[in-house]
Amino acid sequence: MKEIEKEAYKRIPFEILIHFADFCEKNNIRYSLAYGTLLGAIRHKGFIPWDDDIDVIMPRSDYERFKTLYHSERYPFSDITINKYHATGMGKIYDSQTFFYFNKIKRSYGLFVDVFVVDNFPINVKERLRWQKWTRFFISLNAIKQADLKGMLHTRKSFLGKARILLYKMLPIPKLFIQKRISFLSQKYNASPTGLVGITMSCDNPFDTYPANFFEEYVDVEFEGRTFKAIRQYDKWLRICYGDYMQLPPVEKRIGRHHITAYYK
């Protein structure tokens, strides 16, 4: 195996993004750049200089159409409904010719683009928080069940954190049941419009909610010299996520969150 040069940590996910966006355009599937990728597009016209990951987001109906239509040997798609070994809540499109270690834990997939999905949220606040906490519980349980125990314990410094991992690992709940429960809970309120939506699977801002019309209209934005789609209401969405997002953070906070070492197969 050959270690991937640091410069490729941005180049490879960007190539995946181009492939994904071209497929969506050809099949009339809605998507938007999301989170730090959308912030980077608006504030920097590309990657945030100290970041290297790419996030996109899709309404549930488009996400399901994408899963049905999409197939690629080079850039496969994975989520909990099609891959019993999928450890995270969000879907991923990844480079099948690479793999990497995150916090010294080997991942079963290569460098990737995260695909988040928008679902209806209940209006009642207490009901919403209770529902999301259960969803987050099963997402965490799935991640721990799938992970290498030794590697995951290494990432936790506190005694309570290690104890929680051991407890979750020992719970006699089948992985398939956990994944089916996540899928059911995330779509629980999709039968009829509630006017409120959010990203159930997100590790960041998991309890943020947005008006449903945020994800109805899309515009073109520039990212690394290419044009991609973004929700028309990106300003309002970014302010919910980041506040005054055009203001650069202090220098000491301009650091990446992802500590990975990647390799070509």
PDB file of C-alpha atoms in Angstrom:
ATOM      1  CA  MET A   1       0.000   0.000   0.000  1.00  0.00           C
ATOM      2  CA  LYS A   2       1.075   3.583  -0.636  1.00  0.00           C
ATOM      3  CA  GLU A   3       0.289   6.507   1.638  1.00  0.00           C
ATOM      4  CA  ILE A   4      -1.764   9.236  -0.014  1.00  0.00           C
ATOM      5  CA  GLU A   5      -0.164  12.643  -0.118  1.00  0.00           C
ATOM      6  CA  LYS A   6      -1.902  15.285   2.033  1.00  0.00           C
ATOM      7  CA  GLU A   7      -2.836  17.376  -1.031  1.00  0.00           C
ATOM      8  CA  ALA A   8      -5.058  14.516  -2.240  1.00  0.00           C
ATOM      9  CA  TYR A   9      -7.175  14.640   0.921  1.00  0.00           C
ATOM     10  CA  LYS A  10      -9.077  17.444  -0.799  1.00  0.00           C
ATOM     11  CA  ARG A  11      -8.615  16.409  -4.426  1.00  0.00           C
ATOM     12  CA  ILE A  12     -10.108  12.922  -4.102  1.00  0.00           C
ATOM     13  CA  PRO A  13     -13.347  13.965  -2.295  1.00  0.00           C
ATOM     14  CA  PHE A  14     -13.682  16.835  -4.786  1.00  0.00           C
ATOM     15  CA  GLU A  15     -13.523  14.344  -7.674  1.00  0.00           C
ATOM     16  CA  ILE A  16     -16.234  12.314  -5.930  1.00  0.00           C
ATOM     17  CA  LEU A  17     -18.348  15.467  -5.588  1.00  0.00           C
ATOM     18  CA  ILE A  18     -18.053  16.181  -9.314  1.00  0.00           C
ATOM     19  CA  HIS A  19     -19.115  12.610 -10.122  1.00  0.00           C
ATOM     20  CA  PHE A  20     -22.043  12.823  -7.682  1.00  0.00           C
ATOM     21  CA  ALA A  21     -23.232  16.226  -8.924  1.00  0.00           C
ATOM     22  CA  ASP A  22     -23.068  15.181 -12.586  1.00  0.00           C
ATOM     23  CA  PHE A  23     -25.166  12.100 -11.805  1.00  0.00           C
ATOM     24  CA  CYS A  24     -27.763  14.158  -9.922  1.00  0.00           C
ATOM     25  CA  GLU A  25     -27.987  16.740 -12.707  1.00  0.00           C
ATOM     26  CA  LYS A  26     -28.516  14.037 -15.351  1.00  0.00           C
ATOM     27  CA  ASN A  27     -31.260  12.379 -13.299  1.00  0.00           C
ATOM     28  CA  ASN A  28     -33.028  15.512 -12.003  1.00  0.00           C
ATOM     29  CA  ILE A  29     -32.167  14.709  -8.404  1.00  0.00           C
ATOM     30  CA  ARG A  30     -32.053  17.613  -5.970  1.00  0.00           C
ATOM     31  CA  TYR A  31     -29.052  18.094  -3.721  1.00  0.00           C
ATOM     32  CA  SER A  32     -27.208  20.928  -2.015  1.00  0.00           C
ATOM     33  CA  LEU A  33     -23.743  21.520  -0.675  1.00  0.00           C
ATOM     34  CA  ALA A  34     -24.006  21.436   3.123  1.00  0.00           C
ATOM     35  CA  TYR A  35     -22.328  22.434   6.384  1.00  0.00           C
ATOM     36  CA  GLY A  36     -18.657  23.414   6.004  1.00  0.00           C
ATOM     37  CA  THR A  37     -18.726  22.759   2.259  1.00  0.00           C
ATOM     38  CA  LEU A  38     -21.568  25.216   1.748  1.00  0.00           C
ATOM     39  CA  LEU A  39     -19.895  27.670   4.120  1.00  0.00           C
ATOM     40  CA  GLY A  40     -16.662  27.304   2.151  1.00  0.00           C
ATOM     41  CA  ALA A  41     -18.469  27.896  -1.144  1.00  0.00           C
ATOM     42  CA  ILE A  42     -20.067  31.121   0.072  1.00  0.00           C
ATOM     43  CA  ARG A  43     -17.160  32.524   2.108  1.00  0.00           C
ATOM     44  CA  HIS A  44     -14.113  31.151   0.232  1.00  0.00           C
ATOM     45  CA  LYS A  45     -15.482  29.981  -3.154  1.00  0.00           C
ATOM     46  CA  GLY A  46     -14.036  26.585  -2.269  1.00  0.00           C
ATOM     47  CA  PHE A  47     -12.718  24.565   0.653  1.00  0.00           C
ATOM     48  CA  ILE A  48     -12.364  26.268   4.001  1.00  0.00           C
ATOM     49  CA  PRO A  49      -8.535  26.505   4.021  1.00  0.00           C
ATOM     50  CA  TRP A  50      -8.132  24.435   7.193  1.00  0.00           C
ATOM     51  CA  ASP A  51     -10.790  21.838   6.292  1.00  0.00           C
ATOM     52  CA  ASP A  52     -10.774  18.965   3.807  1.00  0.00           C
ATOM     53  CA  ASP A  53     -14.110  17.128   3.958  1.00  0.00           C
ATOM     54  CA  ILE A  54     -17.168  17.522   1.728  1.00  0.00           C
ATOM     55  CA  ASP A  55     -20.818  17.353   2.785  1.00  0.00           C
ATOM     56  CA  VAL A  56     -23.968  17.322   0.670  1.00  0.00           C
ATOM     57  CA  ILE A  57     -27.621  17.140   1.667  1.00  0.00           C
ATOM     58  CA  MET A  58     -30.740  15.818  -0.066  1.00  0.00           C
ATOM     59  CA  PRO A  59     -34.491  15.780   0.592  1.00  0.00           C
ATOM     60  CA  ARG A  60     -35.629  12.270   1.543  1.00  0.00           C
ATOM     61  CA  SER A  61     -37.505  11.641  -1.731  1.00  0.00           C
ATOM     62  CA  ASP A  62     -34.435  12.536  -3.794  1.00  0.00           C
ATOM     63  CA  TYR A  63     -32.168  10.519  -1.493  1.00  0.00           C
ATOM     64  CA  GLU A  64     -34.291   7.413  -2.042  1.00  0.00           C
ATOM     65  CA  ARG A  65     -34.338   7.962  -5.823  1.00  0.00           C
ATOM     66  CA  PHE A  66     -30.574   8.391  -5.768  1.00  0.00           C
ATOM     67  CA  LYS A  67     -30.099   5.101  -3.907  1.00  0.00           C
ATOM     68  CA  THR A  68     -32.305   3.298  -6.435  1.00  0.00           C
ATOM     69  CA  LEU A  69     -30.627   4.698  -9.556  1.00  0.00           C
ATOM     70  CA  TYR A  70     -27.006   5.139  -8.555  1.00  0.00           C
ATOM     71  CA  HIS A  71     -24.306   2.550  -9.123  1.00  0.00           C
ATOM     72  CA  SER A  72     -20.551   2.997  -9.444  1.00  0.00           C
ATOM     73  CA  GLU A  73     -17.656   0.583  -9.048  1.00  0.00           C
ATOM     74  CA  ARG A  74     -15.136   3.366  -8.487  1.00  0.00           C
ATOM     75  CA  TYR A  75     -17.319   5.512  -6.212  1.00  0.00           C
ATOM     76  CA  PRO A  76     -19.790   3.210  -4.414  1.00  0.00           C
ATOM     77  CA  PHE A  77     -22.541   4.472  -2.137  1.00  0.00           C
ATOM     78  CA  SER A  78     -23.165   3.047   1.328  1.00  0.00           C
ATOM     79  CA  ASP A  79     -25.642   3.592   4.140  1.00  0.00           C
ATOM     80  CA  ILE A  80     -27.288   1.496   6.865  1.00  0.00           C
ATOM     81  CA  THR A  81     -30.076   0.280   4.558  1.00  0.00           C
ATOM     82  CA  ILE A  82     -27.757  -1.345   2.007  1.00  0.00           C
ATOM     83  CA  ASN A  83     -24.623  -2.194   3.993  1.00  0.00           C
ATOM     84  CA  LYS A  84     -24.878  -4.077   7.291  1.00  0.00           C
ATOM     85  CA  TYR A  85     -21.344  -2.936   8.186  1.00  0.00           C
ATOM     86  CA  HIS A  86     -22.115   0.771   7.740  1.00  0.00           C
ATOM     87  CA  ALA A  87     -21.197   2.452  11.024  1.00  0.00           C
ATOM     88  CA  THR A  88     -22.391   6.062  10.667  1.00  0.00           C
ATOM     89  CA  GLY A  89     -25.824   7.631  10.449  1.00  0.00           C
ATOM     90  CA  MET A  90     -25.280   9.490   7.192  1.00  0.00           C
ATOM     91  CA  GLY A  91     -24.666   7.909   3.789  1.00  0.00           C
ATOM     92  CA  LYS A  92     -21.260   8.007   2.118  1.00  0.00           C
ATOM     93  CA  ILE A  93     -19.955   7.961  -1.427  1.00  0.00           C
ATOM     94  CA  TYR A  94     -16.364   6.800  -1.253  1.00  0.00           C
ATOM     95  CA  ASP A  95     -13.339   6.087  -3.407  1.00  0.00           C
ATOM     96  CA  SER A  96     -13.068   2.302  -3.619  1.00  0.00           C
ATOM     97  CA  GLN A  97      -9.356   2.507  -4.444  1.00  0.00           C
ATOM     98  CA  THR A  98      -8.453   4.084  -1.093  1.00  0.00           C
ATOM     99  CA  PHE A  99      -8.803   3.417   2.629  1.00  0.00           C
ATOM    100  CA  PHE A 100      -7.848   5.349   5.743  1.00  0.00           C
ATOM    101  CA  TYR A 101      -7.372   5.355   9.495  1.00  0.00           C
ATOM    102  CA  PHE A 102      -9.309   7.842  11.630  1.00  0.00           C
ATOM    103  CA  ASN A 103      -7.940   8.287  15.150  1.00  0.00           C
ATOM    104  CA  LYS A 104      -5.907   5.114  14.490  1.00  0.00           C
ATOM    105  CA  ILE A 105      -9.074   3.129  13.665  1.00  0.00           C
ATOM    106  CA  LYS A 106      -9.165   1.593  10.180  1.00  0.00           C
ATOM    107  CA  ARG A 107     -12.319   2.383   8.209  1.00  0.00           C
ATOM    108  CA  SER A 108     -13.870  -0.132   5.837  1.00  0.00           C
ATOM    109  CA  TYR A 109     -14.296   2.509   3.120  1.00  0.00           C
ATOM    110  CA  GLY A 110     -12.106   5.036   1.332  1.00  0.00           C
ATOM    111  CA  LEU A 111     -11.941   8.829   1.251  1.00  0.00           C
ATOM    112  CA  PHE A 112     -15.519  10.001   0.974  1.00  0.00           C
ATOM    113  CA  VAL A 113     -18.286  12.568   0.634  1.00  0.00           C
ATOM    114  CA  ASP A 114     -20.912  12.575   3.406  1.00  0.00           C
ATOM    115  CA  VAL A 115     -24.534  12.493   2.194  1.00  0.00           C
ATOM    116  CA  PHE A 116     -27.073  13.842   4.696  1.00  0.00           C
ATOM    117  CA  VAL A 117     -30.825  13.477   4.274  1.00  0.00           C
ATOM    118  CA  VAL A 118     -33.644  15.845   5.231  1.00  0.00           C
ATOM    119  CA  ASP A 119     -36.653  14.394   7.042  1.00  0.00           C
ATOM    120  CA  ASN A 120     -39.807  15.850   8.559  1.00  0.00           C
ATOM    121  CA  PHE A 121     -39.619  16.766  12.239  1.00  0.00           C
ATOM    122  CA  PRO A 122     -42.558  16.884  14.671  1.00  0.00           C
ATOM    123  CA  ILE A 123     -43.784  20.319  15.704  1.00  0.00           C
ATOM    124  CA  ASN A 124     -44.081  19.570  19.419  1.00  0.00           C
ATOM    125  CA  VAL A 125     -40.729  20.343  21.064  1.00  0.00           C
ATOM    126  CA  LYS A 126     -40.884  17.692  23.815  1.00  0.00           C
ATOM    127  CA  GLU A 127     -41.928  15.036  21.326  1.00  0.00           C
ATOM    128  CA  ARG A 128     -39.153  16.096  18.960  1.00  0.00           C
ATOM    129  CA  LEU A 129     -36.421  15.963  21.593  1.00  0.00           C
ATOM    130  CA  ARG A 130     -37.566  12.586  22.885  1.00  0.00           C
ATOM    131  CA  TRP A 131     -37.722  11.157  19.346  1.00  0.00           C
ATOM    132  CA  GLN A 132     -34.313  12.517  18.394  1.00  0.00           C
ATOM    133  CA  LYS A 133     -32.659  11.263  21.566  1.00  0.00           C
ATOM    134  CA  TRP A 134     -33.861   7.738  20.776  1.00  0.00           C
ATOM    135  CA  THR A 135     -32.625   8.093  17.199  1.00  0.00           C
ATOM    136  CA  ARG A 136     -29.251   9.339  18.407  1.00  0.00           C
ATOM    137  CA  PHE A 137     -29.064   6.448  20.878  1.00  0.00           C
ATOM    138  CA  PHE A 138     -29.470   3.867  18.117  1.00  0.00           C
ATOM    139  CA  ILE A 139     -27.017   5.717  15.846  1.00  0.00           C
ATOM    140  CA  SER A 140     -24.403   5.673  18.627  1.00  0.00           C
ATOM    141  CA  LEU A 141     -25.194   2.041  19.402  1.00  0.00           C
ATOM    142  CA  ASN A 142     -24.722   1.091  15.753  1.00  0.00           C
ATOM    143  CA  ALA A 143     -21.387   2.908  15.549  1.00  0.00           C
ATOM    144  CA  ILE A 144     -20.045   1.164  18.653  1.00  0.00           C
ATOM    145  CA  LYS A 145     -21.345  -2.260  17.595  1.00  0.00           C
ATOM    146  CA  GLN A 146     -19.562  -1.891  14.234  1.00  0.00           C
ATOM    147  CA  ALA A 147     -16.295  -0.475  15.580  1.00  0.00           C
ATOM    148  CA  ASP A 148     -13.141  -2.208  16.713  1.00  0.00           C
ATOM    149  CA  LEU A 149     -13.454  -2.216  20.516  1.00  0.00           C
ATOM    150  CA  LYS A 150      -9.771  -1.618  21.239  1.00  0.00           C
ATOM    151  CA  GLY A 151      -9.566   1.251  18.777  1.00  0.00           C
ATOM    152  CA  MET A 152     -12.735   2.920  20.034  1.00  0.00           C
ATOM    153  CA  LEU A 153     -11.661   2.662  23.677  1.00  0.00           C
ATOM    154  CA  HIS A 154      -8.411   4.348  22.663  1.00  0.00           C
ATOM    155  CA  THR A 155     -10.377   7.401  21.463  1.00  0.00           C
ATOM    156  CA  ARG A 156     -12.111   7.922  24.830  1.00  0.00           C
ATOM    157  CA  LYS A 157     -10.158   9.461  27.683  1.00  0.00           C
ATOM    158  CA  SER A 158     -12.780   9.501  30.442  1.00  0.00           C
ATOM    159  CA  PHE A 159     -13.809   6.498  32.509  1.00  0.00           C
ATOM    160  CA  LEU A 160     -17.503   7.159  31.812  1.00  0.00           C
ATOM    161  CA  GLY A 161     -16.831   7.306  28.075  1.00  0.00           C
ATOM    162  CA  LYS A 162     -15.046   3.948  28.148  1.00  0.00           C
ATOM    163  CA  ALA A 163     -17.755   2.431  30.356  1.00  0.00           C
ATOM    164  CA  ARG A 164     -20.475   3.560  27.933  1.00  0.00           C
ATOM    165  CA  ILE A 165     -18.660   1.944  25.008  1.00  0.00           C
ATOM    166  CA  LEU A 166     -18.292  -1.345  26.883  1.00  0.00           C
ATOM    167  CA  LEU A 167     -21.955  -1.282  27.946  1.00  0.00           C
ATOM    168  CA  TYR A 168     -23.181  -0.585  24.387  1.00  0.00           C
ATOM    169  CA  LYS A 169     -20.881  -3.272  22.981  1.00  0.00           C
ATOM    170  CA  MET A 170     -22.290  -5.891  25.362  1.00  0.00           C
ATOM    171  CA  LEU A 171     -25.971  -5.067  24.849  1.00  0.00           C
ATOM    172  CA  PRO A 172     -27.557  -8.165  23.234  1.00  0.00           C
ATOM    173  CA  ILE A 173     -29.246  -6.235  20.422  1.00  0.00           C
ATOM    174  CA  PRO A 174     -28.689  -7.516  16.850  1.00  0.00           C
ATOM    175  CA  LYS A 175     -27.034  -5.076  14.436  1.00  0.00           C
ATOM    176  CA  LEU A 176     -29.773  -5.559  11.841  1.00  0.00           C
ATOM    177  CA  PHE A 177     -32.459  -4.594  14.374  1.00  0.00           C
ATOM    178  CA  ILE A 178     -30.504  -1.456  15.291  1.00  0.00           C
ATOM    179  CA  GLN A 179     -30.142  -0.371  11.672  1.00  0.00           C
ATOM    180  CA  LYS A 180     -33.806  -1.017  10.905  1.00  0.00           C
ATOM    181  CA  ARG A 181     -34.735   1.007  13.966  1.00  0.00           C
ATOM    182  CA  ILE A 182     -32.603   3.957  12.826  1.00  0.00           C
ATOM    183  CA  SER A 183     -34.215   3.864   9.380  1.00  0.00           C
ATOM    184  CA  PHE A 184     -37.716   3.691  10.867  1.00  0.00           C
ATOM    185  CA  LEU A 185     -37.186   6.476  13.387  1.00  0.00           C
ATOM    186  CA  SER A 186     -35.570   8.864  10.916  1.00  0.00           C
ATOM    187  CA  GLN A 187     -38.599   8.578   8.593  1.00  0.00           C
ATOM    188  CA  LYS A 188     -41.265   8.399  11.294  1.00  0.00           C
ATOM    189  CA  TYR A 189     -42.875  11.762  10.433  1.00  0.00           C
ATOM    190  CA  ASN A 190     -42.549  11.663   6.647  1.00  0.00           C
ATOM    191  CA  ALA A 191     -46.068  10.403   5.922  1.00  0.00           C
ATOM    192  CA  SER A 192     -47.459  13.951   5.892  1.00  0.00           C
ATOM    193  CA  PRO A 193     -45.881  17.434   5.848  1.00  0.00           C
ATOM    194  CA  THR A 194     -45.168  19.061   9.195  1.00  0.00           C
ATOM    195  CA  GLY A 195     -43.651  22.272   7.837  1.00  0.00           C
ATOM    196  CA  LEU A 196     -40.515  21.573   9.847  1.00  0.00           C
ATOM    197  CA  VAL A 197     -37.481  19.548   8.768  1.00  0.00           C
ATOM    198  CA  GLY A 198     -34.016  18.645   9.969  1.00  0.00           C
ATOM    199  CA  ILE A 199     -31.144  16.208   9.652  1.00  0.00           C
ATOM    200  CA  THR A 200     -31.725  13.303  12.024  1.00  0.00           C
ATOM    201  CA  MET A 201     -28.450  11.601  11.121  1.00  0.00           C
ATOM    202  CA  SER A 202     -26.179  14.559  11.764  1.00  0.00           C
ATOM    203  CA  CYS A 203     -23.523  14.455  14.471  1.00  0.00           C
ATOM    204  CA  ASP A 204     -23.276  18.247  14.208  1.00  0.00           C
ATOM    205  CA  ASN A 205     -26.250  20.376  15.250  1.00  0.00           C
ATOM    206  CA  PRO A 206     -28.472  17.286  15.659  1.00  0.00           C
ATOM    207  CA  PHE A 207     -31.396  19.214  17.125  1.00  0.00           C
ATOM    208  CA  ASP A 208     -31.468  22.108  14.656  1.00  0.00           C
ATOM    209  CA  THR A 209     -34.741  22.529  12.776  1.00  0.00           C
ATOM    210  CA  TYR A 210     -35.525  24.417   9.578  1.00  0.00           C
ATOM    211  CA  PRO A 211     -38.624  25.496   7.658  1.00  0.00           C
ATOM    212  CA  ALA A 212     -39.436  22.846   5.061  1.00  0.00           C
ATOM    213  CA  ASN A 213     -39.324  25.424   2.258  1.00  0.00           C
ATOM    214  CA  PHE A 214     -35.550  25.792   2.775  1.00  0.00           C
ATOM    215  CA  PHE A 215     -35.135  22.656   0.662  1.00  0.00           C
ATOM    216  CA  GLU A 216     -37.536  23.435  -2.163  1.00  0.00           C
ATOM    217  CA  GLU A 217     -35.551  25.880  -4.333  1.00  0.00           C
ATOM    218  CA  TYR A 218     -31.906  25.702  -5.432  1.00  0.00           C
ATOM    219  CA  VAL A 219     -29.306  28.019  -6.943  1.00  0.00           C
ATOM    220  CA  ASP A 220     -25.844  27.636  -8.449  1.00  0.00           C
ATOM    221  CA  VAL A 221     -22.790  28.419  -6.303  1.00  0.00           C
ATOM    222  CA  GLU A 222     -19.092  28.271  -7.055  1.00  0.00           C
ATOM    223  CA  PHE A 223     -16.823  25.774  -5.325  1.00  0.00           C
ATOM    224  CA  GLU A 224     -13.201  25.293  -6.392  1.00  0.00           C
ATOM    225  CA  GLY A 225     -13.855  26.682  -9.848  1.00  0.00           C
ATOM    226  CA  ARG A 226     -16.893  24.483 -10.515  1.00  0.00           C
ATOM    227  CA  THR A 227     -20.620  25.166 -10.214  1.00  0.00           C
ATOM    228  CA  PHE A 228     -22.685  23.108  -7.802  1.00  0.00           C
ATOM    229  CA  LYS A 229     -26.173  23.358  -6.320  1.00  0.00           C
ATOM    230  CA  ALA A 230     -27.094  24.996  -3.022  1.00  0.00           C
ATOM    231  CA  ILE A 231     -30.424  25.712  -1.377  1.00  0.00           C
ATOM    232  CA  ARG A 232     -31.653  29.209  -2.269  1.00  0.00           C
ATOM    233  CA  GLN A 233     -32.085  29.943   1.438  1.00  0.00           C
ATOM    234  CA  TYR A 234     -28.427  29.192   2.187  1.00  0.00           C
ATOM    235  CA  ASP A 235     -27.920  32.455   4.085  1.00  0.00           C
ATOM    236  CA  LYS A 236     -30.673  31.670   6.599  1.00  0.00           C
ATOM    237  CA  TRP A 237     -29.524  28.057   6.929  1.00  0.00           C
ATOM    238  CA  LEU A 238     -25.875  28.975   7.506  1.00  0.00           C
ATOM    239  CA  ARG A 239     -26.878  31.532  10.138  1.00  0.00           C
ATOM    240  CA  ILE A 240     -28.803  28.849  12.024  1.00  0.00           C
ATOM    241  CA  CYS A 241     -25.784  26.529  11.841  1.00  0.00           C
ATOM    242  CA  TYR A 242     -22.934  29.005  12.398  1.00  0.00           C
ATOM    243  CA  GLY A 243     -24.264  32.435  13.369  1.00  0.00           C
ATOM    244  CA  ASP A 244     -22.253  35.214  11.692  1.00  0.00           C
ATOM    245  CA  TYR A 245     -20.686  32.754   9.268  1.00  0.00           C
ATOM    246  CA  MET A 246     -18.840  35.348   7.177  1.00  0.00           C
ATOM    247  CA  GLN A 247     -16.711  36.257  10.202  1.00  0.00           C
ATOM    248  CA  LEU A 248     -13.507  34.207  10.260  1.00  0.00           C
ATOM    249  CA  PRO A 249     -12.837  32.313  13.518  1.00  0.00           C
ATOM    250  CA  PRO A 250      -9.808  33.218  15.656  1.00  0.00           C
ATOM    251  CA  VAL A 251      -6.497  31.956  14.276  1.00  0.00           C
ATOM    252  CA  GLU A 252      -6.146  29.354  17.033  1.00  0.00           C
ATOM    253  CA  LYS A 253      -9.444  27.764  15.974  1.00  0.00           C
ATOM    254  CA  ARG A 254      -8.537  27.484  12.299  1.00  0.00           C
ATOM    255  CA  ILE A 255      -7.672  23.811  12.533  1.00  0.00           C
ATOM    256  CA  GLY A 256      -9.114  20.719  10.905  1.00  0.00           C
ATOM    257  CA  ARG A 257     -11.234  18.273  12.885  1.00  0.00           C
ATOM    258  CA  HIS A 258     -10.290  15.165  10.962  1.00  0.00           C
ATOM    259  CA  HIS A 259      -7.082  13.370  11.911  1.00  0.00           C
ATOM    260  CA  ILE A 260      -6.674  10.726   9.255  1.00  0.00           C
ATOM    261  CA  THR A 261      -3.957   8.818   7.451  1.00  0.00           C
ATOM    262  CA  ALA A 262      -5.039   7.561   4.027  1.00  0.00           C
ATOM    263  CA  TYR A 263      -3.623   5.001   1.628  1.00  0.00           C
ATOM    264  CA  TYR A 264      -4.094   3.775  -1.923  1.00  0.00           C
ATOM    265  CA  LYS A 265      -5.036   0.100  -2.116  1.00  0.00           C
TER     266      LYS A 265
END
